[in-house]
């Protein structure tokens, strides 16, 4: 991979990586930092990808790993709620209800929140999520089911009516 390949990856999948980081951190500024780190890593340590989907999966996995590291780091702090202006700069716009649900997803343990995000927001199949996360399809399916149940319980506590 050369310099133009890293630039191509950024132009092609930059929004996806940013959305992934934002969904996991809830902070636009932190999501931008994580996105930058992912693409700087790709630039400085070139990777070989078989397909664009392989590249996209690597970028998403890198973003998820960086988000995990972010939450383990000492710089994690209580941030003020996200400005509406900043939320609108993302390529995907959330309704107020979407934001509440996204916050509930974010509060789930990471193994559930990442699978739910990849399934519902990025629209990956269970098989594709398994490949991205390096897990068996049955494991991903179980994690998704447990995550849904946990999310349902949390939403019901807040008075949401959950329809299946």
mmCIF file of C-alpha atoms in Angstrom, residues 5-164:
data_model
loop_
_atom_site.group_PDB
_atom_site.id
_atom_site.type_symbol
_atom_site.label_atom_id
_atom_site.label_comp_id
_atom_site.label_asym_id
_atom_site.label_seq_id
_atom_site.Cartn_x
_atom_site.Cartn_y
_atom_site.Cartn_z
ATOM 1 C CA UNK A 5 -3.860 3.981 -0.873
ATOM 2 C CA UNK A 6 -4.139 5.414 2.644
ATOM 3 C CA UNK A 7 -5.695 8.549 1.172
ATOM 4 C CA UNK A 8 -8.071 6.397 -0.877
ATOM 5 C CA UNK A 9 -9.063 4.488 2.282
ATOM 6 C CA UNK A 10 -9.734 7.768 4.083
ATOM 7 C CA UNK A 11 -11.833 9.162 1.242
ATOM 8 C CA UNK A 12 -13.758 5.913 0.886
ATOM 9 C CA UNK A 13 -14.245 4.889 4.531
ATOM 10 C CA UNK A 14 -13.457 7.957 6.630
ATOM 11 C CA UNK A 15 -17.121 8.606 7.442
ATOM 12 C CA UNK A 16 -17.652 4.977 8.433
ATOM 13 C CA UNK A 17 -14.693 5.038 10.816
ATOM 14 C CA UNK A 18 -15.859 8.370 12.255
ATOM 15 C CA UNK A 19 -19.413 7.060 12.789
ATOM 16 C CA UNK A 20 -18.033 3.934 14.463
ATOM 17 C CA UNK A 21 -15.852 5.940 16.834
ATOM 18 C CA UNK A 22 -18.655 8.420 17.533
ATOM 19 C CA UNK A 23 -21.147 5.645 18.276
ATOM 20 C CA UNK A 24 -18.745 4.113 20.766
ATOM 21 C CA UNK A 25 -17.420 7.270 22.453
ATOM 22 C CA UNK A 26 -20.389 9.636 22.177
ATOM 23 C CA UNK A 27 -17.949 12.484 21.636
ATOM 24 C CA UNK A 28 -17.387 14.026 18.241
ATOM 25 C CA UNK A 29 -13.968 15.399 19.183
ATOM 26 C CA UNK A 30 -12.772 12.046 20.523
ATOM 27 C CA UNK A 31 -14.206 10.292 17.463
ATOM 28 C CA UNK A 32 -12.221 12.648 15.221
ATOM 29 C CA UNK A 33 -9.032 11.908 17.192
ATOM 30 C CA UNK A 34 -9.581 8.161 16.983
ATOM 31 C CA UNK A 35 -10.339 8.387 13.255
ATOM 32 C CA UNK A 36 -7.145 10.337 12.716
ATOM 33 C CA UNK A 37 -5.147 7.758 14.673
ATOM 34 C CA UNK A 38 -6.592 4.891 12.612
ATOM 35 C CA UNK A 39 -5.633 6.484 9.304
ATOM 36 C CA UNK A 40 -2.212 7.619 10.555
ATOM 37 C CA UNK A 41 -1.538 4.024 11.545
ATOM 38 C CA UNK A 42 -2.582 2.829 8.103
ATOM 39 C CA UNK A 43 -0.322 5.434 6.517
ATOM 40 C CA UNK A 44 2.700 4.677 8.689
ATOM 41 C CA UNK A 45 2.245 0.882 8.760
ATOM 42 C CA UNK A 46 0.862 -0.070 5.341
ATOM 43 C CA UNK A 47 -1.384 -3.116 5.157
ATOM 44 C CA UNK A 48 -2.239 -5.464 2.315
ATOM 45 C CA UNK A 49 -5.960 -5.936 1.707
ATOM 46 C CA UNK A 50 -7.565 -8.533 -0.540
ATOM 47 C CA UNK A 51 -10.714 -6.478 -1.161
ATOM 48 C CA UNK A 52 -12.317 -3.175 -0.213
ATOM 49 C CA UNK A 53 -14.490 -5.053 2.295
ATOM 50 C CA UNK A 54 -11.332 -6.410 3.912
ATOM 51 C CA UNK A 55 -9.984 -2.846 4.130
ATOM 52 C CA UNK A 56 -13.255 -1.576 5.600
ATOM 53 C CA UNK A 57 -13.342 -4.397 8.155
ATOM 54 C CA UNK A 58 -9.733 -3.671 9.191
ATOM 55 C CA UNK A 59 -10.508 0.034 9.605
ATOM 56 C CA UNK A 60 -13.635 -0.630 11.695
ATOM 57 C CA UNK A 61 -11.809 -3.171 13.853
ATOM 58 C CA UNK A 62 -8.969 -0.670 14.351
ATOM 59 C CA UNK A 63 -11.458 2.016 15.372
ATOM 60 C CA UNK A 64 -13.173 -0.341 17.841
ATOM 61 C CA UNK A 65 -9.807 -1.307 19.351
ATOM 62 C CA UNK A 66 -8.798 2.338 19.690
ATOM 63 C CA UNK A 67 -12.125 3.094 21.371
ATOM 64 C CA UNK A 68 -11.472 0.292 23.859
ATOM 65 C CA UNK A 69 -8.035 1.756 24.570
ATOM 66 C CA UNK A 70 -9.581 5.210 24.897
ATOM 67 C CA UNK A 71 -11.933 4.027 27.650
ATOM 68 C CA UNK A 72 -9.020 2.381 29.468
ATOM 69 C CA UNK A 73 -6.878 5.512 29.275
ATOM 70 C CA UNK A 74 -6.443 8.102 32.023
ATOM 71 C CA UNK A 75 -7.681 10.900 29.767
ATOM 72 C CA UNK A 76 -11.259 9.643 29.799
ATOM 73 C CA UNK A 77 -13.271 12.227 31.620
ATOM 74 C CA UNK A 78 -16.850 13.328 32.086
ATOM 75 C CA UNK A 79 -17.706 15.421 29.074
ATOM 76 C CA UNK A 80 -20.590 17.782 28.696
ATOM 77 C CA UNK A 81 -23.397 16.625 26.398
ATOM 78 C CA UNK A 82 -22.658 16.784 22.709
ATOM 79 C CA UNK A 83 -23.583 20.061 21.026
ATOM 80 C CA UNK A 84 -26.383 19.742 18.497
ATOM 81 C CA UNK A 85 -24.192 21.616 15.996
ATOM 82 C CA UNK A 86 -21.421 19.045 16.270
ATOM 83 C CA UNK A 87 -23.843 16.145 15.956
ATOM 84 C CA UNK A 88 -25.140 17.613 12.703
ATOM 85 C CA UNK A 89 -21.654 17.669 11.204
ATOM 86 C CA UNK A 90 -21.696 13.888 11.105
ATOM 87 C CA UNK A 91 -22.854 12.457 7.813
ATOM 88 C CA UNK A 92 -25.631 10.584 9.603
ATOM 89 C CA UNK A 93 -28.141 12.574 11.601
ATOM 90 C CA UNK A 94 -29.790 11.206 14.707
ATOM 91 C CA UNK A 95 -33.261 12.069 15.982
ATOM 92 C CA UNK A 96 -33.606 12.815 19.708
ATOM 93 C CA UNK A 97 -34.972 9.290 20.255
ATOM 94 C CA UNK A 98 -32.059 7.828 18.259
ATOM 95 C CA UNK A 99 -29.671 9.733 20.519
ATOM 96 C CA UNK A 100 -31.338 8.306 23.638
ATOM 97 C CA UNK A 101 -31.192 4.772 22.258
ATOM 98 C CA UNK A 102 -27.584 5.280 21.118
ATOM 99 C CA UNK A 103 -26.710 6.391 24.653
ATOM 100 C CA UNK A 104 -28.277 3.206 26.044
ATOM 101 C CA UNK A 105 -26.306 1.120 23.513
ATOM 102 C CA UNK A 106 -23.112 2.946 24.482
ATOM 103 C CA UNK A 107 -23.677 2.054 28.148
ATOM 104 C CA UNK A 108 -23.870 -1.666 27.357
ATOM 105 C CA UNK A 109 -20.685 -3.697 27.779
ATOM 106 C CA UNK A 110 -18.434 -3.185 24.745
ATOM 107 C CA UNK A 111 -18.884 -6.699 23.363
ATOM 108 C CA UNK A 112 -22.628 -6.054 23.032
ATOM 109 C CA UNK A 113 -22.468 -2.432 21.896
ATOM 110 C CA UNK A 114 -19.979 -3.111 19.088
ATOM 111 C CA UNK A 115 -22.021 -6.024 17.690
ATOM 112 C CA UNK A 116 -25.277 -4.040 17.899
ATOM 113 C CA UNK A 117 -23.622 -1.059 16.226
ATOM 114 C CA UNK A 118 -22.180 -3.133 13.386
ATOM 115 C CA UNK A 119 -25.470 -4.984 12.856
ATOM 116 C CA UNK A 120 -27.959 -2.114 13.044
ATOM 117 C CA UNK A 121 -25.991 1.013 12.147
ATOM 118 C CA UNK A 122 -23.471 -0.358 9.641
ATOM 119 C CA UNK A 123 -25.845 -3.103 8.430
ATOM 120 C CA UNK A 124 -23.316 -5.928 8.463
ATOM 121 C CA UNK A 125 -24.557 -9.505 8.472
ATOM 122 C CA UNK A 126 -23.781 -11.789 11.398
ATOM 123 C CA UNK A 127 -21.260 -13.617 9.218
ATOM 124 C CA UNK A 128 -19.501 -10.339 8.306
ATOM 125 C CA UNK A 129 -19.424 -9.227 11.943
ATOM 126 C CA UNK A 130 -17.854 -12.543 12.850
ATOM 127 C CA UNK A 131 -15.140 -11.963 10.266
ATOM 128 C CA UNK A 132 -14.514 -8.393 11.467
ATOM 129 C CA UNK A 133 -14.329 -9.375 15.126
ATOM 130 C CA UNK A 134 -12.660 -12.737 14.583
ATOM 131 C CA UNK A 135 -15.535 -14.624 16.196
ATOM 132 C CA UNK A 136 -17.668 -17.585 15.177
ATOM 133 C CA UNK A 137 -21.062 -16.746 13.606
ATOM 134 C CA UNK A 138 -22.900 -18.568 16.418
ATOM 135 C CA UNK A 139 -20.973 -16.559 19.002
ATOM 136 C CA UNK A 140 -21.874 -13.287 17.257
ATOM 137 C CA UNK A 141 -25.512 -14.358 17.074
ATOM 138 C CA UNK A 142 -25.546 -15.150 20.803
ATOM 139 C CA UNK A 143 -23.875 -11.855 21.664
ATOM 140 C CA UNK A 144 -26.403 -9.991 19.508
ATOM 141 C CA UNK A 145 -29.344 -11.761 21.193
ATOM 142 C CA UNK A 146 -27.982 -11.072 24.688
ATOM 143 C CA UNK A 147 -27.247 -7.468 23.757
ATOM 144 C CA UNK A 148 -30.790 -7.004 22.468
ATOM 145 C CA UNK A 149 -32.192 -8.407 25.722
ATOM 146 C CA UNK A 150 -29.991 -6.112 27.808
ATOM 147 C CA UNK A 151 -30.957 -3.131 25.653
ATOM 148 C CA UNK A 152 -34.638 -4.050 25.882
ATOM 149 C CA UNK A 153 -34.410 -4.196 29.677
ATOM 150 C CA UNK A 154 -32.712 -0.788 29.818
ATOM 151 C CA UNK A 155 -35.234 0.777 27.438
ATOM 152 C CA UNK A 156 -38.178 -0.664 29.365
ATOM 153 C CA UNK A 157 -36.784 0.900 32.562
ATOM 154 C CA UNK A 158 -37.059 4.249 30.787
ATOM 155 C CA UNK A 159 -40.634 3.582 29.707
ATOM 156 C CA UNK A 160 -40.014 2.658 26.088
ATOM 157 C CA UNK A 161 -42.354 0.120 24.578
ATOM 158 C CA UNK A 162 -40.236 -2.470 22.808
ATOM 159 C CA UNK A 163 -41.915 -4.142 19.854
ATOM 160 C CA UNK A 164 -40.434 -7.217 18.235
#
